[in-house]
Amino acid sequence: MEKITKYIFFSLLILMFINGCSSHNNEENTTNENIFQYEGTLIGDNSAVINIIGQLQHSEEFNEVSLQTETEPYGMTLTYNEMDATMIEEEYEETAIHNATFLFALIDNAEWITFVFENDEYRITKEELQKWYGKELSEFNNEEELKSLVHEQLKDGNKVNQLLN
């Protein structure tokens, strides 16, 4: 009888462990897959804007957002805390371009974004970024396609400097 009890207890323990691992894995996948649920968001929708930012690069270091919704052109300022990175300026530039790309693709009426990092600040307009890519960002409806576009453009350091300077 004691062997059976140990066997049942051990089996239940393994099942709980497996179930816990699989539910955590599903939560991560759901979060990453759903960023385009915010497609068509307007800049005045604070909670949607915050949810988008929460799924972008360096969301852990994100500190605050200030939305400019009083007069056109509408935009926002995102402030980040200090980042742990070896190539800090390059990381700031990559984060600004990546995050601006997703924000402009998902937020219909955003026209400019200012990124404020510890020692750097970048202002990117939707018009400049779309010219830089040679594509309309609103045409994208898939996270992987958009990530691929960003990754391809970030390979050319001269092109990055052209956009940000």
PDB file of C-alpha atoms in Angstrom:
ATOM      1  CA  MET A   1       0.000   0.000   0.000  1.00  0.00           C
ATOM      2  CA  GLU A   2       2.849   2.357   0.827  1.00  0.00           C
ATOM      3  CA  LYS A   3       4.407   1.761  -2.617  1.00  0.00           C
ATOM      4  CA  ILE A   4       1.139   2.627  -4.350  1.00  0.00           C
ATOM      5  CA  THR A   5       0.788   5.861  -2.359  1.00  0.00           C
ATOM      6  CA  LYS A   6       4.356   6.882  -3.243  1.00  0.00           C
ATOM      7  CA  TYR A   7       3.729   6.036  -6.905  1.00  0.00           C
ATOM      8  CA  ILE A   8       0.516   8.115  -7.029  1.00  0.00           C
ATOM      9  CA  PHE A   9       2.177  11.040  -5.220  1.00  0.00           C
ATOM     10  CA  PHE A  10       5.187  10.958  -7.551  1.00  0.00           C
ATOM     11  CA  SER A  11       2.930  10.779 -10.640  1.00  0.00           C
ATOM     12  CA  LEU A  12       0.858  13.753  -9.476  1.00  0.00           C
ATOM     13  CA  LEU A  13       4.019  15.729  -8.811  1.00  0.00           C
ATOM     14  CA  ILE A  14       5.297  15.089 -12.347  1.00  0.00           C
ATOM     15  CA  LEU A  15       1.920  16.003 -13.890  1.00  0.00           C
ATOM     16  CA  MET A  16       1.807  19.294 -11.953  1.00  0.00           C
ATOM     17  CA  PHE A  17       5.348  20.126 -13.092  1.00  0.00           C
ATOM     18  CA  ILE A  18       4.570  19.395 -16.757  1.00  0.00           C
ATOM     19  CA  ASN A  19       1.315  21.354 -16.623  1.00  0.00           C
ATOM     20  CA  GLY A  20       3.041  24.344 -15.024  1.00  0.00           C
ATOM     21  CA  CYS A  21       5.755  24.414 -17.699  1.00  0.00           C
ATOM     22  CA  SER A  22       3.310  24.192 -20.581  1.00  0.00           C
ATOM     23  CA  SER A  23       0.996  26.949 -19.324  1.00  0.00           C
ATOM     24  CA  HIS A  24       3.945  29.335 -18.867  1.00  0.00           C
ATOM     25  CA  ASN A  25       5.124  28.575 -22.383  1.00  0.00           C
ATOM     26  CA  ASN A  26       1.668  29.312 -23.812  1.00  0.00           C
ATOM     27  CA  GLU A  27       1.541  32.684 -22.031  1.00  0.00           C
ATOM     28  CA  GLU A  28       4.825  33.754 -23.620  1.00  0.00           C
ATOM     29  CA  ASN A  29       3.682  32.723 -27.096  1.00  0.00           C
ATOM     30  CA  THR A  30       0.339  34.479 -26.733  1.00  0.00           C
ATOM     31  CA  THR A  31       1.985  37.738 -25.681  1.00  0.00           C
ATOM     32  CA  ASN A  32       4.367  37.762 -28.631  1.00  0.00           C
ATOM     33  CA  GLU A  33       1.765  36.723 -31.205  1.00  0.00           C
ATOM     34  CA  ASN A  34      -0.811  39.332 -30.262  1.00  0.00           C
ATOM     35  CA  ILE A  35       1.006  42.619 -30.833  1.00  0.00           C
ATOM     36  CA  PHE A  36      -0.973  43.124 -34.062  1.00  0.00           C
ATOM     37  CA  GLN A  37      -4.221  42.964 -32.090  1.00  0.00           C
ATOM     38  CA  TYR A  38      -3.476  46.654 -31.496  1.00  0.00           C
ATOM     39  CA  GLU A  39      -3.326  47.461 -35.212  1.00  0.00           C
ATOM     40  CA  GLY A  40      -5.403  50.568 -35.917  1.00  0.00           C
ATOM     41  CA  THR A  41      -4.885  52.015 -32.433  1.00  0.00           C
ATOM     42  CA  LEU A  42      -5.121  55.786 -32.069  1.00  0.00           C
ATOM     43  CA  ILE A  43      -2.565  57.764 -30.091  1.00  0.00           C
ATOM     44  CA  GLY A  44      -5.192  58.874 -27.566  1.00  0.00           C
ATOM     45  CA  ASP A  45      -5.791  55.270 -26.439  1.00  0.00           C
ATOM     46  CA  ASN A  46      -3.363  55.291 -23.505  1.00  0.00           C
ATOM     47  CA  SER A  47      -3.848  51.673 -22.462  1.00  0.00           C
ATOM     48  CA  ALA A  48      -3.330  50.300 -25.983  1.00  0.00           C
ATOM     49  CA  VAL A  49      -0.204  52.432 -26.466  1.00  0.00           C
ATOM     50  CA  ILE A  50       1.202  51.205 -23.126  1.00  0.00           C
ATOM     51  CA  ASN A  51       0.381  47.583 -24.059  1.00  0.00           C
ATOM     52  CA  ILE A  52       2.209  47.950 -27.374  1.00  0.00           C
ATOM     53  CA  ILE A  53       5.265  49.478 -25.687  1.00  0.00           C
ATOM     54  CA  GLY A  54       5.234  46.631 -23.173  1.00  0.00           C
ATOM     55  CA  GLN A  55       5.823  44.145 -26.006  1.00  0.00           C
ATOM     56  CA  LEU A  56       8.671  46.024 -27.690  1.00  0.00           C
ATOM     57  CA  GLN A  57      12.453  45.905 -27.271  1.00  0.00           C
ATOM     58  CA  HIS A  58      13.749  46.988 -23.867  1.00  0.00           C
ATOM     59  CA  SER A  59      10.281  47.224 -22.364  1.00  0.00           C
ATOM     60  CA  GLU A  60      11.926  46.364 -19.011  1.00  0.00           C
ATOM     61  CA  GLU A  61      13.811  49.674 -19.132  1.00  0.00           C
ATOM     62  CA  PHE A  62      10.808  51.683 -20.323  1.00  0.00           C
ATOM     63  CA  ASN A  63      10.018  54.393 -17.780  1.00  0.00           C
ATOM     64  CA  GLU A  64       7.238  56.646 -19.088  1.00  0.00           C
ATOM     65  CA  VAL A  65       5.366  57.889 -22.123  1.00  0.00           C
ATOM     66  CA  SER A  66       4.054  61.383 -22.753  1.00  0.00           C
ATOM     67  CA  LEU A  67       1.388  61.569 -25.461  1.00  0.00           C
ATOM     68  CA  GLN A  68       0.942  64.736 -27.522  1.00  0.00           C
ATOM     69  CA  THR A  69      -2.739  64.644 -28.469  1.00  0.00           C
ATOM     70  CA  GLU A  70      -3.678  68.323 -28.196  1.00  0.00           C
ATOM     71  CA  THR A  71      -2.622  69.490 -31.660  1.00  0.00           C
ATOM     72  CA  GLU A  72      -1.533  67.836 -34.863  1.00  0.00           C
ATOM     73  CA  PRO A  73       0.852  66.321 -35.702  1.00  0.00           C
ATOM     74  CA  TYR A  74       0.255  63.831 -32.894  1.00  0.00           C
ATOM     75  CA  GLY A  75       3.211  62.123 -31.311  1.00  0.00           C
ATOM     76  CA  MET A  76       4.776  60.791 -28.150  1.00  0.00           C
ATOM     77  CA  THR A  77       7.902  60.892 -26.073  1.00  0.00           C
ATOM     78  CA  LEU A  78       9.179  57.630 -24.599  1.00  0.00           C
ATOM     79  CA  THR A  79      11.677  57.767 -21.744  1.00  0.00           C
ATOM     80  CA  TYR A  80      13.859  54.807 -20.846  1.00  0.00           C
ATOM     81  CA  ASN A  81      15.942  54.036 -17.770  1.00  0.00           C
ATOM     82  CA  GLU A  82      19.613  53.102 -18.070  1.00  0.00           C
ATOM     83  CA  MET A  83      20.240  49.993 -20.203  1.00  0.00           C
ATOM     84  CA  ASP A  84      22.785  47.283 -19.519  1.00  0.00           C
ATOM     85  CA  ALA A  85      24.575  46.972 -22.848  1.00  0.00           C
ATOM     86  CA  THR A  86      28.164  46.992 -24.041  1.00  0.00           C
ATOM     87  CA  MET A  87      27.532  48.939 -27.268  1.00  0.00           C
ATOM     88  CA  ILE A  88      25.167  51.417 -25.628  1.00  0.00           C
ATOM     89  CA  GLU A  89      24.784  53.993 -28.447  1.00  0.00           C
ATOM     90  CA  GLU A  90      24.214  51.254 -31.024  1.00  0.00           C
ATOM     91  CA  GLU A  91      21.656  49.631 -28.706  1.00  0.00           C
ATOM     92  CA  TYR A  92      19.822  52.951 -28.287  1.00  0.00           C
ATOM     93  CA  GLU A  93      19.695  53.468 -32.063  1.00  0.00           C
ATOM     94  CA  GLU A  94      18.472  49.929 -32.724  1.00  0.00           C
ATOM     95  CA  THR A  95      15.817  50.213 -30.006  1.00  0.00           C
ATOM     96  CA  ALA A  96      14.583  53.568 -31.329  1.00  0.00           C
ATOM     97  CA  ILE A  97      14.280  52.312 -34.919  1.00  0.00           C
ATOM     98  CA  HIS A  98      12.739  48.958 -33.985  1.00  0.00           C
ATOM     99  CA  ASN A  99      10.217  50.432 -31.565  1.00  0.00           C
ATOM    100  CA  ALA A 100       9.317  53.358 -33.830  1.00  0.00           C
ATOM    101  CA  THR A 101       8.675  50.938 -36.691  1.00  0.00           C
ATOM    102  CA  PHE A 102       6.204  48.908 -34.642  1.00  0.00           C
ATOM    103  CA  LEU A 103       4.536  51.944 -33.094  1.00  0.00           C
ATOM    104  CA  PHE A 104       4.015  53.616 -36.478  1.00  0.00           C
ATOM    105  CA  ALA A 105       2.747  50.354 -38.005  1.00  0.00           C
ATOM    106  CA  LEU A 106       0.188  49.880 -35.219  1.00  0.00           C
ATOM    107  CA  ILE A 107      -0.849  53.436 -34.251  1.00  0.00           C
ATOM    108  CA  ASP A 108      -2.615  55.085 -37.156  1.00  0.00           C
ATOM    109  CA  ASN A 109      -2.353  58.743 -36.208  1.00  0.00           C
ATOM    110  CA  ALA A 110       1.147  58.834 -34.654  1.00  0.00           C
ATOM    111  CA  GLU A 111       3.355  61.130 -36.740  1.00  0.00           C
ATOM    112  CA  TRP A 112       6.487  61.472 -34.569  1.00  0.00           C
ATOM    113  CA  ILE A 113       8.194  59.749 -31.659  1.00  0.00           C
ATOM    114  CA  THR A 114      10.996  61.034 -29.471  1.00  0.00           C
ATOM    115  CA  PHE A 115      13.065  58.426 -27.641  1.00  0.00           C
ATOM    116  CA  VAL A 116      14.875  59.689 -24.539  1.00  0.00           C
ATOM    117  CA  PHE A 117      17.675  57.493 -23.224  1.00  0.00           C
ATOM    118  CA  GLU A 118      20.184  58.227 -20.480  1.00  0.00           C
ATOM    119  CA  ASN A 119      22.593  60.258 -22.662  1.00  0.00           C
ATOM    120  CA  ASP A 120      20.911  60.225 -26.078  1.00  0.00           C
ATOM    121  CA  GLU A 121      17.711  61.424 -27.676  1.00  0.00           C
ATOM    122  CA  TYR A 122      16.286  60.510 -31.083  1.00  0.00           C
ATOM    123  CA  ARG A 123      13.276  61.986 -32.859  1.00  0.00           C
ATOM    124  CA  ILE A 124      11.846  59.911 -35.689  1.00  0.00           C
ATOM    125  CA  THR A 125       8.908  60.882 -37.874  1.00  0.00           C
ATOM    126  CA  LYS A 126       6.655  58.425 -39.620  1.00  0.00           C
ATOM    127  CA  GLU A 127       7.325  60.089 -42.971  1.00  0.00           C
ATOM    128  CA  GLU A 128      11.132  59.850 -42.585  1.00  0.00           C
ATOM    129  CA  LEU A 129      10.972  56.226 -41.460  1.00  0.00           C
ATOM    130  CA  GLN A 130       8.727  55.173 -44.341  1.00  0.00           C
ATOM    131  CA  LYS A 131      11.035  56.886 -46.844  1.00  0.00           C
ATOM    132  CA  TRP A 132      13.984  55.137 -45.191  1.00  0.00           C
ATOM    133  CA  TYR A 133      12.299  51.748 -45.605  1.00  0.00           C
ATOM    134  CA  GLY A 134      10.723  52.571 -48.957  1.00  0.00           C
ATOM    135  CA  LYS A 135       7.473  51.030 -47.674  1.00  0.00           C
ATOM    136  CA  GLU A 136       4.252  52.066 -46.008  1.00  0.00           C
ATOM    137  CA  LEU A 137       4.320  50.687 -42.470  1.00  0.00           C
ATOM    138  CA  SER A 138       0.522  50.462 -42.272  1.00  0.00           C
ATOM    139  CA  GLU A 139       0.630  47.732 -44.951  1.00  0.00           C
ATOM    140  CA  PHE A 140       2.247  45.269 -42.522  1.00  0.00           C
ATOM    141  CA  ASN A 141       0.020  42.994 -40.481  1.00  0.00           C
ATOM    142  CA  ASN A 142       2.530  40.373 -39.369  1.00  0.00           C
ATOM    143  CA  GLU A 143       5.128  40.717 -36.629  1.00  0.00           C
ATOM    144  CA  GLU A 144       7.686  38.481 -38.344  1.00  0.00           C
ATOM    145  CA  GLU A 145       7.585  40.426 -41.629  1.00  0.00           C
ATOM    146  CA  LEU A 146       8.066  43.691 -39.756  1.00  0.00           C
ATOM    147  CA  LYS A 147      10.934  42.282 -37.655  1.00  0.00           C
ATOM    148  CA  SER A 148      12.586  41.023 -40.831  1.00  0.00           C
ATOM    149  CA  LEU A 149      12.313  44.463 -42.445  1.00  0.00           C
ATOM    150  CA  VAL A 150      13.864  46.132 -39.391  1.00  0.00           C
ATOM    151  CA  HIS A 151      16.642  43.562 -39.095  1.00  0.00           C
ATOM    152  CA  GLU A 152      17.575  43.906 -42.765  1.00  0.00           C
ATOM    153  CA  GLN A 153      17.832  47.701 -42.558  1.00  0.00           C
ATOM    154  CA  LEU A 154      19.805  47.715 -39.289  1.00  0.00           C
ATOM    155  CA  LYS A 155      22.651  45.796 -40.951  1.00  0.00           C
ATOM    156  CA  ASP A 156      23.797  48.971 -42.750  1.00  0.00           C
ATOM    157  CA  GLY A 157      25.341  51.326 -40.167  1.00  0.00           C
ATOM    158  CA  ASN A 158      25.593  54.172 -42.691  1.00  0.00           C
ATOM    159  CA  LYS A 159      21.893  53.926 -43.410  1.00  0.00           C
ATOM    160  CA  VAL A 160      21.123  54.000 -39.672  1.00  0.00           C
ATOM    161  CA  ASN A 161      23.238  57.146 -39.285  1.00  0.00           C
ATOM    162  CA  GLN A 162      21.447  58.701 -42.253  1.00  0.00           C
ATOM    163  CA  LEU A 163      18.092  58.260 -40.524  1.00  0.00           C
ATOM    164  CA  LEU A 164      19.073  59.341 -37.030  1.00  0.00           C
ATOM    165  CA  ASN A 165      21.474  62.202 -37.780  1.00  0.00           C
TER     166      ASN A 165
END
